[in-house]
Amino acid sequence: MSGVQAVSAQHHPYGVGSAKRHAERSGAVCPNQRPSWWLPAAHHCALDHELRRYPGITCHDYWRLYHLQGGRCAVCGGPPGRWRFAVDRDHDTNAVDGLTHHRCNRAVTQQIRRYLADPPGRALGLAADPAAVARRERRQRRT
């Protein structure tokens, strides 16, 4: 054997078939069938290793969110592209908002989040006139 030794199943914290047992316990379906030999013992798979470093969620959380969103981008609703979805979070509160394409995630800025959370029109109690909105929509349908 080369300089790299495989970790035996009895010494590995997840053991043989760990991805399957992880999915059964958690309800998450991880496409990684077995942990890699180079991962620290506390990590389920390479994605788990990366996500725990930043933004601090687990592979289980990622796949639960993925299935909750129906495997679609939270912003545009498109299917995954070449790369996995980015984990979108609010940089003020650190709350995870969803999974997005990288290009969609770049479009959602903190200024937009702050504006949507507290737009100036709400402070004045302004609302659009329903009759004016209906007229505008009828006009747009004609063209």
mmCIF file of N, CA and C in Angstrom:
data_model
loop_
_atom_site.group_PDB
_atom_site.id
_atom_site.type_symbol
_atom_site.label_atom_id
_atom_site.label_comp_id
_atom_site.label_asym_id
_atom_site.label_seq_id
_atom_site.Cartn_x
_atom_site.Cartn_y
_atom_site.Cartn_z
ATOM 1 N N MET A 1 0.847 -1.190 0.000
ATOM 2 C CA MET A 1 0.000 0.000 0.000
ATOM 3 C C MET A 1 0.882 1.241 0.000
ATOM 4 N N SER A 2 0.466 2.315 -0.625
ATOM 5 C CA SER A 2 1.259 3.542 -0.667
ATOM 6 C C SER A 2 1.251 4.210 0.700
ATOM 7 N N GLY A 3 1.783 5.429 0.787
ATOM 8 C CA GLY A 3 1.898 6.146 2.050
ATOM 9 C C GLY A 3 0.553 6.491 2.677
ATOM 10 N N VAL A 4 -0.532 6.364 1.934
ATOM 11 C CA VAL A 4 -1.859 6.687 2.446
ATOM 12 C C VAL A 4 -2.518 5.395 2.918
ATOM 13 N N GLN A 5 -2.986 5.378 4.124
ATOM 14 C CA GLN A 5 -3.664 4.197 4.638
ATOM 15 C C GLN A 5 -5.154 4.470 4.756
ATOM 16 N N ALA A 6 -5.934 3.491 4.400
ATOM 17 C CA ALA A 6 -7.381 3.612 4.534
ATOM 18 C C ALA A 6 -7.762 3.409 5.997
ATOM 19 N N VAL A 7 -8.769 4.095 6.439
ATOM 20 C CA VAL A 7 -9.250 3.956 7.809
ATOM 21 C C VAL A 7 -10.170 2.748 7.851
ATOM 22 N N SER A 8 -9.946 1.850 8.778
ATOM 23 C CA SER A 8 -10.785 0.656 8.857
ATOM 24 C C SER A 8 -12.181 1.042 9.338
ATOM 25 N N ALA A 9 -13.153 0.219 8.972
ATOM 26 C CA ALA A 9 -14.543 0.505 9.323
ATOM 27 C C ALA A 9 -14.750 0.521 10.831
ATOM 28 N N GLN A 10 -14.047 -0.320 11.563
ATOM 29 C CA GLN A 10 -14.272 -0.354 12.999
ATOM 30 C C GLN A 10 -13.707 0.875 13.689
ATOM 31 N N HIS A 11 -12.706 1.549 13.072
ATOM 32 C CA HIS A 11 -12.129 2.734 13.675
ATOM 33 C C HIS A 11 -12.764 4.020 13.180
ATOM 34 N N HIS A 12 -13.492 3.938 12.114
ATOM 35 C CA HIS A 12 -14.132 5.126 11.573
ATOM 36 C C HIS A 12 -15.427 5.380 12.334
ATOM 37 N N PRO A 13 -15.675 6.619 12.773
ATOM 38 C CA PRO A 13 -16.859 6.889 13.588
ATOM 39 C C PRO A 13 -18.184 6.593 12.888
ATOM 40 N N TYR A 14 -18.197 6.630 11.549
ATOM 41 C CA TYR A 14 -19.442 6.355 10.840
ATOM 42 C C TYR A 14 -19.540 4.900 10.406
ATOM 43 N N GLY A 15 -18.417 4.202 10.280
ATOM 44 C CA GLY A 15 -18.410 2.791 9.907
ATOM 45 C C GLY A 15 -18.827 2.557 8.468
ATOM 46 N N VAL A 16 -19.008 1.281 8.127
ATOM 47 C CA VAL A 16 -19.380 0.893 6.769
ATOM 48 C C VAL A 16 -20.827 1.294 6.509
ATOM 49 N N GLY A 17 -21.099 1.827 5.332
ATOM 50 C CA GLY A 17 -22.465 2.228 4.988
ATOM 51 C C GLY A 17 -22.948 3.434 5.769
ATOM 52 N N SER A 18 -22.031 4.268 6.213
ATOM 53 C CA SER A 18 -22.398 5.387 7.081
ATOM 54 C C SER A 18 -23.296 6.402 6.391
ATOM 55 N N ALA A 19 -23.089 6.636 5.102
ATOM 56 C CA ALA A 19 -23.927 7.616 4.399
ATOM 57 C C ALA A 19 -25.386 7.164 4.391
ATOM 58 N N LYS A 20 -25.596 5.868 4.209
ATOM 59 C CA LYS A 20 -26.959 5.339 4.205
ATOM 60 C C LYS A 20 -27.595 5.490 5.592
ATOM 61 N N ARG A 21 -26.845 5.138 6.649
ATOM 62 C CA ARG A 21 -27.381 5.275 8.005
ATOM 63 C C ARG A 21 -27.625 6.740 8.345
ATOM 64 N N HIS A 22 -26.715 7.629 7.882
ATOM 65 C CA HIS A 22 -26.886 9.061 8.118
ATOM 66 C C HIS A 22 -28.196 9.537 7.494
ATOM 67 N N ALA A 23 -28.459 9.102 6.258
ATOM 68 C CA ALA A 23 -29.675 9.506 5.566
ATOM 69 C C ALA A 23 -30.907 8.947 6.267
ATOM 70 N N GLU A 24 -30.819 7.708 6.751
ATOM 71 C CA GLU A 24 -31.959 7.115 7.444
ATOM 72 C C GLU A 24 -32.252 7.854 8.745
ATOM 73 N N ARG A 25 -31.202 8.237 9.479
ATOM 74 C CA ARG A 25 -31.381 8.940 10.745
ATOM 75 C C ARG A 25 -31.899 10.353 10.528
ATOM 76 N N SER A 26 -31.361 11.029 9.526
ATOM 77 C CA SER A 26 -31.636 12.450 9.372
ATOM 78 C C SER A 26 -32.748 12.769 8.379
ATOM 79 N N GLY A 27 -33.088 11.847 7.513
ATOM 80 C CA GLY A 27 -34.071 12.128 6.481
ATOM 81 C C GLY A 27 -33.449 12.813 5.273
ATOM 82 N N ALA A 28 -32.146 13.111 5.336
ATOM 83 C CA ALA A 28 -31.462 13.757 4.226
ATOM 84 C C ALA A 28 -30.901 12.699 3.293
ATOM 85 N N VAL A 29 -30.818 13.024 2.029
ATOM 86 C CA VAL A 29 -30.240 12.113 1.057
ATOM 87 C C VAL A 29 -28.971 12.752 0.523
ATOM 88 N N CYS A 30 -27.847 12.225 0.957
ATOM 89 C CA CYS A 30 -26.559 12.738 0.520
ATOM 90 C C CYS A 30 -26.074 11.881 -0.635
ATOM 91 N N PRO A 31 -25.694 12.490 -1.759
ATOM 92 C CA PRO A 31 -25.226 11.689 -2.888
ATOM 93 C C PRO A 31 -23.855 11.065 -2.645
ATOM 94 N N ASN A 32 -23.156 11.481 -1.614
ATOM 95 C CA ASN A 32 -21.855 10.911 -1.289
ATOM 96 C C ASN A 32 -22.073 9.629 -0.496
ATOM 97 N N GLN A 33 -21.751 8.503 -1.104
ATOM 98 C CA GLN A 33 -22.067 7.218 -0.498
ATOM 99 C C GLN A 33 -21.155 6.819 0.649
ATOM 100 N N ARG A 34 -19.928 7.332 0.678
ATOM 101 C CA ARG A 34 -19.038 6.987 1.787
ATOM 102 C C ARG A 34 -18.118 8.158 2.078
ATOM 103 N N PRO A 35 -17.726 8.314 3.314
ATOM 104 C CA PRO A 35 -16.816 9.399 3.666
ATOM 105 C C PRO A 35 -15.420 9.155 3.095
ATOM 106 N N SER A 36 -14.714 10.203 2.804
ATOM 107 C CA SER A 36 -13.354 10.089 2.293
ATOM 108 C C SER A 36 -12.395 9.849 3.437
ATOM 109 N N TRP A 37 -11.279 9.203 3.146
ATOM 110 C CA TRP A 37 -10.289 8.874 4.169
ATOM 111 C C TRP A 37 -9.641 10.111 4.763
ATOM 112 N N TRP A 38 -9.598 11.206 4.025
ATOM 113 C CA TRP A 38 -8.879 12.396 4.481
ATOM 114 C C TRP A 38 -9.708 13.314 5.370
ATOM 115 N N LEU A 39 -10.999 13.043 5.476
ATOM 116 C CA LEU A 39 -11.869 13.917 6.265
ATOM 117 C C LEU A 39 -11.651 13.735 7.759
ATOM 118 N N PRO A 40 -11.755 14.813 8.527
ATOM 119 C CA PRO A 40 -11.752 14.657 9.981
ATOM 120 C C PRO A 40 -12.928 13.779 10.406
ATOM 121 N N ALA A 41 -12.806 13.133 11.519
ATOM 122 C CA ALA A 41 -13.801 12.144 11.961
ATOM 123 C C ALA A 41 -15.204 12.725 12.128
ATOM 124 N N ALA A 42 -15.327 13.989 12.450
ATOM 125 C CA ALA A 42 -16.641 14.574 12.719
ATOM 126 C C ALA A 42 -17.418 14.932 11.456
ATOM 127 N N HIS A 43 -16.836 14.769 10.274
ATOM 128 C CA HIS A 43 -17.498 15.191 9.034
ATOM 129 C C HIS A 43 -18.041 13.999 8.259
ATOM 130 N N HIS A 44 -19.207 14.188 7.677
ATOM 131 C CA HIS A 44 -19.902 13.143 6.940
ATOM 132 C C HIS A 44 -19.335 12.956 5.527
ATOM 133 N N CYS A 45 -19.063 14.049 4.837
ATOM 134 C CA CYS A 45 -18.577 13.988 3.459
ATOM 135 C C CYS A 45 -17.805 15.272 3.161
ATOM 136 N N ALA A 46 -17.269 15.389 1.943
ATOM 137 C CA ALA A 46 -16.493 16.578 1.584
ATOM 138 C C ALA A 46 -17.345 17.849 1.642
ATOM 139 N N LEU A 47 -18.597 17.757 1.231
ATOM 140 C CA LEU A 47 -19.492 18.913 1.294
ATOM 141 C C LEU A 47 -19.716 19.319 2.749
ATOM 142 N N ASP A 48 -19.896 18.339 3.620
ATOM 143 C CA ASP A 48 -20.068 18.610 5.047
ATOM 144 C C ASP A 48 -18.835 19.329 5.599
ATOM 145 N N HIS A 49 -17.669 18.881 5.197
ATOM 146 C CA HIS A 49 -16.413 19.499 5.638
ATOM 147 C C HIS A 49 -16.360 20.964 5.213
ATOM 148 N N GLU A 50 -16.725 21.243 3.966
ATOM 149 C CA GLU A 50 -16.686 22.611 3.446
ATOM 150 C C GLU A 50 -17.749 23.498 4.097
ATOM 151 N N LEU A 51 -18.965 22.982 4.233
ATOM 152 C CA LEU A 51 -20.060 23.788 4.776
ATOM 153 C C LEU A 51 -19.892 24.086 6.264
ATOM 154 N N ARG A 52 -19.270 23.185 7.007
ATOM 155 C CA ARG A 52 -19.066 23.455 8.435
ATOM 156 C C ARG A 52 -18.033 24.556 8.646
ATOM 157 N N ARG A 53 -17.075 24.657 7.715
ATOM 158 C CA ARG A 53 -16.085 25.738 7.810
ATOM 159 C C ARG A 53 -16.746 27.075 7.514
ATOM 160 N N TYR A 54 -17.551 27.131 6.480
ATOM 161 C CA TYR A 54 -18.274 28.343 6.099
ATOM 162 C C TYR A 54 -19.481 27.915 5.296
ATOM 163 N N PRO A 55 -20.641 28.217 5.643
ATOM 164 C CA PRO A 55 -21.177 29.156 6.621
ATOM 165 C C PRO A 55 -21.494 28.538 7.980
ATOM 166 N N GLY A 56 -21.080 27.319 8.235
ATOM 167 C CA GLY A 56 -21.300 26.724 9.550
ATOM 168 C C GLY A 56 -22.521 25.833 9.631
ATOM 169 N N ILE A 57 -22.988 25.308 8.496
ATOM 170 C CA ILE A 57 -24.105 24.365 8.506
ATOM 171 C C ILE A 57 -23.565 22.992 8.129
ATOM 172 N N THR A 58 -24.382 21.976 8.226
ATOM 173 C CA THR A 58 -23.948 20.620 7.901
ATOM 174 C C THR A 58 -24.472 20.199 6.532
ATOM 175 N N CYS A 59 -23.969 19.091 6.057
ATOM 176 C CA CYS A 59 -24.451 18.492 4.809
ATOM 177 C C CYS A 59 -25.949 18.186 4.948
ATOM 178 N N HIS A 60 -26.332 17.710 6.110
ATOM 179 C CA HIS A 60 -27.734 17.399 6.396
ATOM 180 C C HIS A 60 -28.612 18.645 6.207
ATOM 181 N N ASP A 61 -28.156 19.787 6.743
ATOM 182 C CA ASP A 61 -28.907 21.043 6.603
ATOM 183 C C ASP A 61 -29.012 21.454 5.141
ATOM 184 N N TYR A 62 -27.901 21.323 4.413
ATOM 185 C CA TYR A 62 -27.871 21.692 2.997
ATOM 186 C C TYR A 62 -28.899 20.883 2.214
ATOM 187 N N TRP A 63 -28.913 19.551 2.394
ATOM 188 C CA TRP A 63 -29.825 18.710 1.609
ATOM 189 C C TRP A 63 -31.271 18.883 2.044
ATOM 190 N N ARG A 64 -31.533 19.145 3.320
ATOM 191 C CA ARG A 64 -32.903 19.442 3.761
ATOM 192 C C ARG A 64 -33.403 20.707 3.080
ATOM 193 N N LEU A 65 -32.553 21.729 3.032
ATOM 194 C CA LEU A 65 -32.920 22.982 2.378
ATOM 195 C C LEU A 65 -33.096 22.781 0.873
ATOM 196 N N TYR A 66 -32.223 21.989 0.279
ATOM 197 C CA TYR A 66 -32.307 21.677 -1.151
ATOM 198 C C TYR A 66 -33.660 21.033 -1.482
ATOM 199 N N HIS A 67 -34.065 20.049 -0.690
ATOM 200 C CA HIS A 67 -35.340 19.368 -0.942
ATOM 201 C C HIS A 67 -36.535 20.259 -0.615
ATOM 202 N N LEU A 68 -36.413 21.098 0.401
ATOM 203 C CA LEU A 68 -37.481 22.044 0.728
ATOM 204 C C LEU A 68 -37.726 22.995 -0.441
ATOM 205 N N GLN A 69 -36.672 23.404 -1.122
ATOM 206 C CA GLN A 69 -36.782 24.304 -2.272
ATOM 207 C C GLN A 69 -37.114 23.550 -3.554
ATOM 208 N N GLY A 70 -37.285 22.247 -3.501
ATOM 209 C CA GLY A 70 -37.616 21.465 -4.684
ATOM 210 C C GLY A 70 -36.459 21.342 -5.655
ATOM 211 N N GLY A 71 -35.219 21.479 -5.159
ATOM 212 C CA GLY A 71 -34.049 21.372 -6.022
ATOM 213 C C GLY A 71 -33.892 22.558 -6.959
ATOM 214 N N ARG A 72 -34.472 23.687 -6.602
ATOM 215 C CA ARG A 72 -34.444 24.890 -7.436
ATOM 216 C C ARG A 72 -33.784 26.040 -6.705
ATOM 217 N N CYS A 73 -33.293 27.016 -7.464
ATOM 218 C CA CYS A 73 -32.698 28.230 -6.904
ATOM 219 C C CYS A 73 -33.786 29.035 -6.191
ATOM 220 N N ALA A 74 -33.479 29.543 -5.013
ATOM 221 C CA ALA A 74 -34.461 30.309 -4.234
ATOM 222 C C ALA A 74 -34.772 31.659 -4.865
ATOM 223 N N VAL A 75 -33.895 32.177 -5.717
ATOM 224 C CA VAL A 75 -34.108 33.490 -6.323
ATOM 225 C C VAL A 75 -34.814 33.371 -7.671
ATOM 226 N N CYS A 76 -34.225 32.615 -8.605
ATOM 227 C CA CYS A 76 -34.784 32.563 -9.963
ATOM 228 C C CYS A 76 -35.633 31.331 -10.231
ATOM 229 N N GLY A 77 -35.554 30.318 -9.364
ATOM 230 C CA GLY A 77 -36.346 29.105 -9.554
ATOM 231 C C GLY A 77 -35.768 28.139 -10.564
ATOM 232 N N GLY A 78 -34.544 28.394 -11.027
ATOM 233 C CA GLY A 78 -33.916 27.520 -12.007
ATOM 234 C C GLY A 78 -33.279 26.294 -11.378
ATOM 235 N N PRO A 79 -33.035 25.256 -12.191
ATOM 236 C CA PRO A 79 -32.383 24.054 -11.684
ATOM 237 C C PRO A 79 -30.896 24.320 -11.430
ATOM 238 N N PRO A 80 -30.223 23.429 -10.713
ATOM 239 C CA PRO A 80 -28.792 23.628 -10.481
ATOM 240 C C PRO A 80 -28.031 23.648 -11.798
ATOM 241 N N GLY A 81 -26.956 24.393 -11.812
ATOM 242 C CA GLY A 81 -26.121 24.460 -13.005
ATOM 243 C C GLY A 81 -24.927 23.544 -12.888
ATOM 244 N N ARG A 82 -23.793 24.031 -13.322
ATOM 245 C CA ARG A 82 -22.558 23.248 -13.280
ATOM 246 C C ARG A 82 -22.054 23.018 -11.866
ATOM 247 N N TRP A 83 -22.253 23.995 -11.006
ATOM 248 C CA TRP A 83 -21.773 23.913 -9.634
ATOM 249 C C TRP A 83 -22.945 23.763 -8.688
ATOM 250 N N ARG A 84 -22.646 23.335 -7.473
ATOM 251 C CA ARG A 84 -23.693 23.226 -6.462
ATOM 252 C C ARG A 84 -24.198 24.628 -6.128
ATOM 253 N N PHE A 85 -25.361 24.698 -5.513
ATOM 254 C CA PHE A 85 -25.917 25.981 -5.119
ATOM 255 C C PHE A 85 -25.066 26.624 -4.028
ATOM 256 N N ALA A 86 -25.045 27.945 -4.029
ATOM 257 C CA ALA A 86 -24.395 28.706 -2.960
ATOM 258 C C ALA A 86 -25.377 28.828 -1.801
ATOM 259 N N VAL A 87 -24.856 28.872 -0.593
ATOM 260 C CA VAL A 87 -25.689 29.059 0.586
ATOM 261 C C VAL A 87 -25.835 30.567 0.789
ATOM 262 N N ASP A 88 -27.051 31.073 0.598
ATOM 263 C CA ASP A 88 -27.321 32.503 0.737
ATOM 264 C C ASP A 88 -27.642 32.800 2.192
ATOM 265 N N ARG A 89 -26.980 33.814 2.747
ATOM 266 C CA ARG A 89 -27.238 34.181 4.127
ATOM 267 C C ARG A 89 -27.313 35.690 4.250
ATOM 268 N N ASP A 90 -27.994 36.148 5.285
ATOM 269 C CA ASP A 90 -28.077 37.567 5.603
ATOM 270 C C ASP A 90 -26.820 37.920 6.390
ATOM 271 N N HIS A 91 -26.028 38.825 5.885
ATOM 272 C CA HIS A 91 -24.759 39.160 6.526
ATOM 273 C C HIS A 91 -24.931 39.977 7.802
ATOM 274 N N ASP A 92 -26.107 40.536 8.026
ATOM 275 C CA ASP A 92 -26.364 41.268 9.268
ATOM 276 C C ASP A 92 -26.724 40.314 10.408
ATOM 277 N N THR A 93 -27.575 39.336 10.114
ATOM 278 C CA THR A 93 -28.062 38.426 11.158
ATOM 279 C C THR A 93 -27.425 37.044 11.102
ATOM 280 N N ASN A 94 -26.734 36.718 10.008
ATOM 281 C CA ASN A 94 -26.144 35.403 9.749
ATOM 282 C C ASN A 94 -27.187 34.304 9.568
ATOM 283 N N ALA A 95 -28.440 34.655 9.380
ATOM 284 C CA ALA A 95 -29.482 33.664 9.125
ATOM 285 C C ALA A 95 -29.331 33.136 7.705
ATOM 286 N N VAL A 96 -29.429 31.817 7.545
ATOM 287 C CA VAL A 96 -29.365 31.209 6.214
ATOM 288 C C VAL A 96 -30.730 31.377 5.567
ATOM 289 N N ASP A 97 -30.753 31.980 4.376
ATOM 290 C CA ASP A 97 -32.015 32.262 3.701
ATOM 291 C C ASP A 97 -32.397 31.208 2.671
ATOM 292 N N GLY A 98 -31.423 30.616 2.002
ATOM 293 C CA GLY A 98 -31.744 29.617 0.995
ATOM 294 C C GLY A 98 -30.528 29.248 0.181
ATOM 295 N N LEU A 99 -30.760 28.432 -0.835
ATOM 296 C CA LEU A 99 -29.712 28.017 -1.757
ATOM 297 C C LEU A 99 -29.961 28.695 -3.092
ATOM 298 N N THR A 100 -28.936 29.293 -3.640
ATOM 299 C CA THR A 100 -29.077 30.044 -4.889
ATOM 300 C C THR A 100 -27.943 29.731 -5.846
ATOM 301 N N HIS A 101 -28.172 30.039 -7.120
ATOM 302 C CA HIS A 101 -27.058 30.024 -8.072
ATOM 303 C C HIS A 101 -26.048 31.081 -7.611
ATOM 304 N N HIS A 102 -24.814 30.915 -7.961
ATOM 305 C CA HIS A 102 -23.801 31.898 -7.562
ATOM 306 C C HIS A 102 -24.120 33.274 -8.157
ATOM 307 N N ARG A 103 -24.572 33.302 -9.410
ATOM 308 C CA ARG A 103 -24.884 34.596 -10.047
ATOM 309 C C ARG A 103 -26.102 35.257 -9.400
ATOM 310 N N CYS A 104 -27.073 34.456 -8.965
ATOM 311 C CA CYS A 104 -28.249 35.020 -8.279
ATOM 312 C C CYS A 104 -27.867 35.523 -6.895
ATOM 313 N N ASN A 105 -26.973 34.824 -6.233
ATOM 314 C CA ASN A 105 -26.546 35.217 -4.899
ATOM 315 C C ASN A 105 -25.816 36.553 -4.941
ATOM 316 N N ARG A 106 -25.057 36.793 -6.002
ATOM 317 C CA ARG A 106 -24.332 38.053 -6.132
ATOM 318 C C ARG A 106 -25.288 39.223 -6.337
ATOM 319 N N ALA A 107 -26.460 38.958 -6.906
ATOM 320 C CA ALA A 107 -27.424 40.026 -7.181
ATOM 321 C C ALA A 107 -28.177 40.464 -5.926
ATOM 322 N N VAL A 108 -28.241 39.607 -4.920
ATOM 323 C CA VAL A 108 -28.961 39.939 -3.687
ATOM 324 C C VAL A 108 -27.973 40.590 -2.723
ATOM 325 N N THR A 109 -27.974 41.905 -2.686
ATOM 326 C CA THR A 109 -27.018 42.623 -1.847
ATOM 327 C C THR A 109 -27.632 42.955 -0.491
ATOM 328 N N GLN A 110 -26.788 43.350 0.448
ATOM 329 C CA GLN A 110 -27.284 43.750 1.765
ATOM 330 C C GLN A 110 -28.146 45.006 1.671
ATOM 331 N N GLN A 111 -27.843 45.908 0.731
ATOM 332 C CA GLN A 111 -28.662 47.109 0.557
ATOM 333 C C GLN A 111 -30.077 46.724 0.138
ATOM 334 N N ILE A 112 -30.210 45.744 -0.741
ATOM 335 C CA ILE A 112 -31.534 45.293 -1.183
ATOM 336 C C ILE A 112 -32.274 44.648 -0.013
ATOM 337 N N ARG A 113 -31.566 43.821 0.775
ATOM 338 C CA ARG A 113 -32.194 43.183 1.940
ATOM 339 C C ARG A 113 -32.708 44.231 2.930
ATOM 340 N N ARG A 114 -31.897 45.239 3.203
ATOM 341 C CA ARG A 114 -32.285 46.278 4.166
ATOM 342 C C ARG A 114 -33.476 47.080 3.642
ATOM 343 N N TYR A 115 -33.459 47.368 2.331
ATOM 344 C CA TYR A 115 -34.575 48.101 1.726
ATOM 345 C C TYR A 115 -35.873 47.301 1.838
ATOM 346 N N LEU A 116 -35.815 46.016 1.511
ATOM 347 C CA LEU A 116 -37.020 45.180 1.561
ATOM 348 C C LEU A 116 -37.523 44.970 2.988
ATOM 349 N N ALA A 117 -36.620 44.980 3.950
ATOM 350 C CA ALA A 117 -37.029 44.803 5.344
ATOM 351 C C ALA A 117 -37.759 46.034 5.877
ATOM 352 N N ASP A 118 -37.358 47.221 5.407
ATOM 353 C CA ASP A 118 -37.970 48.454 5.920
ATOM 354 C C ASP A 118 -38.000 49.539 4.842
ATOM 355 N N PRO A 119 -38.878 49.389 3.830
ATOM 356 C CA PRO A 119 -38.942 50.407 2.775
ATOM 357 C C PRO A 119 -39.535 51.716 3.301
ATOM 358 N N PRO A 120 -39.090 52.845 2.778
ATOM 359 C CA PRO A 120 -39.552 54.153 3.267
ATOM 360 C C PRO A 120 -41.057 54.377 3.107
ATOM 361 N N GLY A 121 -41.673 53.809 2.090
ATOM 362 C CA GLY A 121 -43.105 53.992 1.861
ATOM 363 C C GLY A 121 -43.969 53.429 2.980
ATOM 364 N N ARG A 122 -43.489 52.387 3.648
ATOM 365 C CA ARG A 122 -44.251 51.806 4.756
ATOM 366 C C ARG A 122 -44.351 52.769 5.932
ATOM 367 N N ALA A 123 -43.299 53.556 6.143
ATOM 368 C CA ALA A 123 -43.305 54.508 7.257
ATOM 369 C C ALA A 123 -44.428 55.526 7.085
ATOM 370 N N LEU A 124 -44.769 55.851 5.839
ATOM 371 C CA LEU A 124 -45.846 56.807 5.568
ATOM 372 C C LEU A 124 -47.196 56.122 5.363
ATOM 373 N N GLY A 125 -47.195 54.782 5.306
ATOM 374 C CA GLY A 125 -48.444 54.052 5.122
ATOM 375 C C GLY A 125 -48.995 54.156 3.716
ATOM 376 N N LEU A 126 -48.145 54.377 2.741
ATOM 377 C CA LEU A 126 -48.595 54.523 1.360
ATOM 378 C C LEU A 126 -48.930 53.158 0.748
ATOM 379 N N ALA A 127 -49.965 53.144 -0.116
ATOM 380 C CA ALA A 127 -50.359 51.948 -0.837
ATOM 381 C C ALA A 127 -50.870 52.378 -2.203
ATOM 382 N N ALA A 128 -50.674 51.514 -3.182
ATOM 383 C CA ALA A 128 -51.143 51.817 -4.539
ATOM 384 C C ALA A 128 -52.662 51.687 -4.596
ATOM 385 N N ASP A 129 -53.294 52.536 -5.417
ATOM 386 C CA ASP A 129 -54.734 52.492 -5.616
ATOM 387 C C ASP A 129 -55.070 51.271 -6.482
ATOM 388 N N PRO A 130 -55.906 50.340 -6.004
ATOM 389 C CA PRO A 130 -56.228 49.134 -6.773
ATOM 390 C C PRO A 130 -56.832 49.436 -8.146
ATOM 391 N N ALA A 131 -57.630 50.487 -8.249
ATOM 392 C CA ALA A 131 -58.237 50.835 -9.536
ATOM 393 C C ALA A 131 -57.161 51.285 -10.525
ATOM 394 N N ALA A 132 -56.202 52.079 -10.046
ATOM 395 C CA ALA A 132 -55.121 52.544 -10.917
ATOM 396 C C ALA A 132 -54.255 51.369 -11.375
ATOM 397 N N VAL A 133 -54.005 50.423 -10.495
ATOM 398 C CA VAL A 133 -53.208 49.238 -10.845
ATOM 399 C C VAL A 133 -53.952 48.410 -11.887
ATOM 400 N N ALA A 134 -55.250 48.217 -11.709
ATOM 401 C CA ALA A 134 -56.045 47.443 -12.667
ATOM 402 C C ALA A 134 -56.042 48.102 -14.040
ATOM 403 N N ARG A 135 -56.179 49.456 -14.087
ATOM 404 C CA ARG A 135 -56.134 50.171 -15.379
ATOM 405 C C ARG A 135 -54.797 49.936 -16.070
ATOM 406 N N ARG A 136 -53.727 50.060 -15.327
ATOM 407 C CA ARG A 136 -52.382 49.887 -15.890
ATOM 408 C C ARG A 136 -52.198 48.475 -16.431
ATOM 409 N N GLU A 137 -52.665 47.477 -15.704
ATOM 410 C CA GLU A 137 -52.535 46.091 -16.150
ATOM 411 C C GLU A 137 -53.357 45.827 -17.404
ATOM 412 N N ARG A 138 -54.573 46.410 -17.501
ATOM 413 C CA ARG A 138 -55.384 46.251 -18.716
ATOM 414 C C ARG A 138 -54.680 46.876 -19.895
ATOM 415 N N ARG A 139 -54.083 48.056 -19.694
ATOM 416 C CA ARG A 139 -53.367 48.753 -20.751
ATOM 417 C C ARG A 139 -52.181 47.926 -21.241
ATOM 418 N N GLN A 140 -51.464 47.307 -20.310
ATOM 419 C CA GLN A 140 -50.289 46.512 -20.686
ATOM 420 C C GLN A 140 -50.691 45.246 -21.439
ATOM 421 N N ARG A 141 -51.831 44.666 -21.117
ATOM 422 C CA ARG A 141 -52.289 43.449 -21.813
ATOM 423 C C ARG A 141 -52.649 43.750 -23.255
ATOM 424 N N ARG A 142 -53.128 44.973 -23.553
ATOM 425 C CA ARG A 142 -53.515 45.350 -24.915
ATOM 426 C C ARG A 142 -52.306 45.482 -25.832
ATOM 427 N N THR A 143 -51.170 45.852 -25.278
ATOM 428 C CA THR A 143 -49.991 46.070 -26.136
ATOM 429 C C THR A 143 -49.156 44.860 -26.312
#
